[in-house]
Coordinates of C-alpha atoms in Angstrom, one line a residue:
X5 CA 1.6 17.5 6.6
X6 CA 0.0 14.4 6.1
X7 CA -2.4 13.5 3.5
X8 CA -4.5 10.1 4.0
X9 CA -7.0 8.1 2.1
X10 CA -8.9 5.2 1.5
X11 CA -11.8 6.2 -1.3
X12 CA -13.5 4.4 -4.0
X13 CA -12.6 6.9 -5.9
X14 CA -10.2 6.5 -9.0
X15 CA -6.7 7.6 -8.0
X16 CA -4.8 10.1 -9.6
X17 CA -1.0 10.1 -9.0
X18 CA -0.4 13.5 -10.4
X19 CA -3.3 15.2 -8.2
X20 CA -1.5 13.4 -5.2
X21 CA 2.1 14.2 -5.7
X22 CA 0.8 17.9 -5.8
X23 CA 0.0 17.1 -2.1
X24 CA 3.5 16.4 -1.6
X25 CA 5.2 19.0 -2.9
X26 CA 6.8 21.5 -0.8
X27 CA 8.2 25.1 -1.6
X28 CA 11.4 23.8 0.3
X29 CA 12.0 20.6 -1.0
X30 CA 13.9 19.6 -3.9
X31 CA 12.3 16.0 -4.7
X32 CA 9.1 14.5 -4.5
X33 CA 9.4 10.1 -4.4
X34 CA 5.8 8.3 -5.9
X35 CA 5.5 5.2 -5.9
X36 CA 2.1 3.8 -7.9
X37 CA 0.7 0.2 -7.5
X38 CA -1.2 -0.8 -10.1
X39 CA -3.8 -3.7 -10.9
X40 CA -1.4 -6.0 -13.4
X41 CA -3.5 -8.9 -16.0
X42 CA -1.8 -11.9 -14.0
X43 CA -0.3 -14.2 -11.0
X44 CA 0.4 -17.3 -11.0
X45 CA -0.4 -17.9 -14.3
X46 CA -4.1 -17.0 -13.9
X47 CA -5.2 -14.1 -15.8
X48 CA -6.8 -11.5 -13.4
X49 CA -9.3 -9.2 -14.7
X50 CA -9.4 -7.4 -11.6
X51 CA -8.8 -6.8 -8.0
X52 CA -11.1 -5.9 -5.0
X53 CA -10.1 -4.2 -1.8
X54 CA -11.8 -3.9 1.5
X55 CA -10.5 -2.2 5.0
X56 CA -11.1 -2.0 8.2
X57 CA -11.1 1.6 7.7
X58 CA -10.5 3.1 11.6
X59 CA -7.8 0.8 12.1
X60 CA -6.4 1.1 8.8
X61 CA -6.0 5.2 9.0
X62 CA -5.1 4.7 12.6
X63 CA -1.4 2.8 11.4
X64 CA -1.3 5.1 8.1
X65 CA -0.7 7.5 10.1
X66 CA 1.4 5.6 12.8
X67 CA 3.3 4.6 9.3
X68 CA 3.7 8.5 9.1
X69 CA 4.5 9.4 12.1
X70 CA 7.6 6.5 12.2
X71 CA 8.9 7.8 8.6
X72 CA 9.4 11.4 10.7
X73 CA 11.1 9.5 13.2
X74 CA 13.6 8.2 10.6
X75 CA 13.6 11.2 8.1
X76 CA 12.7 13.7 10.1
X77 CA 13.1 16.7 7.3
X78 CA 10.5 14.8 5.2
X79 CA 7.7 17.4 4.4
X80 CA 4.9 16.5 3.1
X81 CA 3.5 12.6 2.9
X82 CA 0.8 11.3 1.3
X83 CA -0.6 7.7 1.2
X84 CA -3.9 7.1 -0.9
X85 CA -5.1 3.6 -1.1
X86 CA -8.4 2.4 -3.5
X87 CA -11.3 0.4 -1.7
X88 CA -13.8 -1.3 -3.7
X89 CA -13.1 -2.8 -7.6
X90 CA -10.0 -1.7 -9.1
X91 CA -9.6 -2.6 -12.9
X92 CA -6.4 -3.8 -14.9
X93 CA -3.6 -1.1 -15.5
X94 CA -5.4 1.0 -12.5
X95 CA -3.9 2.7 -9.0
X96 CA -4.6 0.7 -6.3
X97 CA -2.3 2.2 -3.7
X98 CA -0.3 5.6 -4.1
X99 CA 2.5 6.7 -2.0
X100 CA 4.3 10.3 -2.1
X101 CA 6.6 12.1 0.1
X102 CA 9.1 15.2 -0.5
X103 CA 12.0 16.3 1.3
X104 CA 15.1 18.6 0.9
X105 CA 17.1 15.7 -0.8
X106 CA 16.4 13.0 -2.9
X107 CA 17.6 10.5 -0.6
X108 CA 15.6 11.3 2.0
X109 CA 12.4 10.7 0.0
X110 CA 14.0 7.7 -1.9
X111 CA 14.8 5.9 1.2
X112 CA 11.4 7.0 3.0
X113 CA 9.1 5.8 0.3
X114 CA 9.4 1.7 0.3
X115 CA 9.1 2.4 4.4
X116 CA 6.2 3.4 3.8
X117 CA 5.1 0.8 1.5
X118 CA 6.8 -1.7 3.4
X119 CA 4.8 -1.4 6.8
X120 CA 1.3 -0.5 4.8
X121 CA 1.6 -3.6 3.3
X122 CA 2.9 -5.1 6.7
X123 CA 0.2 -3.7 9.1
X124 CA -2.8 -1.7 7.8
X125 CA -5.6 -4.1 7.4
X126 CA -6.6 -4.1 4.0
X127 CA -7.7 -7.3 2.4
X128 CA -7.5 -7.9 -1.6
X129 CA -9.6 -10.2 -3.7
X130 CA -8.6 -11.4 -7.2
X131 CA -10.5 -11.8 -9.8
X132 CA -9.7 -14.5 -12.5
X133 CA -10.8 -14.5 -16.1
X134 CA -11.9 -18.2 -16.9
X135 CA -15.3 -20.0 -17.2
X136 CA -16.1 -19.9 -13.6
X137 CA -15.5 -16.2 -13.2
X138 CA -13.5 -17.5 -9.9
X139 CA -11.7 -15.1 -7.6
X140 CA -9.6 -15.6 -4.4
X141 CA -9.0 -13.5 -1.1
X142 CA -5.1 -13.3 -1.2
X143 CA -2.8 -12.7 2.0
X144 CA 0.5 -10.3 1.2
X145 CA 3.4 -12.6 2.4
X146 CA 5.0 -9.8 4.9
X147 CA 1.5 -9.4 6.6
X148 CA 1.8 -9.9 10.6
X149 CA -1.0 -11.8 10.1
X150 CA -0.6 -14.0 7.2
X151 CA 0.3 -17.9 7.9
X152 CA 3.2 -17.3 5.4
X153 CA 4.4 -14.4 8.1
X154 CA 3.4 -16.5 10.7
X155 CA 5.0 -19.6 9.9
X156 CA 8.7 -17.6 9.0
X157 CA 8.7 -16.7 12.7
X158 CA 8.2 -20.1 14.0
X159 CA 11.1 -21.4 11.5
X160 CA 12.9 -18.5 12.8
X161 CA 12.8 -19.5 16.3
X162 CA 13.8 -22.8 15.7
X163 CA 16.6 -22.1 14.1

């Protein structure tokens, strides 16, 4: 079964890798992304999520339905991401999946992680703790849309 979410609801990883537990499976993978104080030297104070939220559970799913392609005795998946203001040391993002075997999950789960981060279109804002209150719209590098993605296939064609 497949569990997906975008809320503006605090996460909780434990309520979700209940979701993923299975009666025949011996491991459960999580993987937890969580709001850190800093990049690049600036001090965040917070990060702020929006998604086009059709087309974002459209390829959650998709991402679900390739993970069975590749693992297909994975069980139970879940992937739970937060929209709206997410503070320091909170889940942004949570990803669970069980299987028979521990490999099976292990190898599933940054798959999954992989091509949400890739393909679903959710945008993040950071917050920066200095006099302006200043905050930036930031682009994840392996994004098919980013210029940093965009710009490795050029150089890659050239080459």
């Amino acid at each position: 079964m497949n569990h997906i979410k975008l809320t503006y609801d605090k996460l909780d990883p434990t309520e979700i890798s209940e979701l993923a537990v299975h009666e025949s499976c011996g491991a459960v993978s999580l993987f937890i992304g969580t709001t850190r104080d800093n990049f690049d030297g600036k001090q965040v104070t917070k990060l702020e999520y929006e998604a086009y939220d059709d087309m974002a559970i459209k390829i959650m799913n998709k991402i679900c339905d390739e993970m069975r392609l590749f693992w297909p005795d994975i069980k139970n998946i879940c992937i739970y991401h937060r929209l709206g203001l997410v503070p320091v040391k909170e889940a942004s993002v949570v990803i669970a999946c069980s299987s028979p075997h521990r490999n099976t999950s292990l190898e599933a789960l940054p798959f999954a992680l992989r091509n949400l981060k890739q393909s679903v279109p959710i945008f993040k804002r950071e917050y920066y703790k200095d006099k302006n209150g200043s905050s930036e719209w930031k682009e994840n590098p392996e994004c098919t849309w980013s210029k940093k993605y965009q710009q490795q296939l050029i150089n890659n064609n050239l080459n």
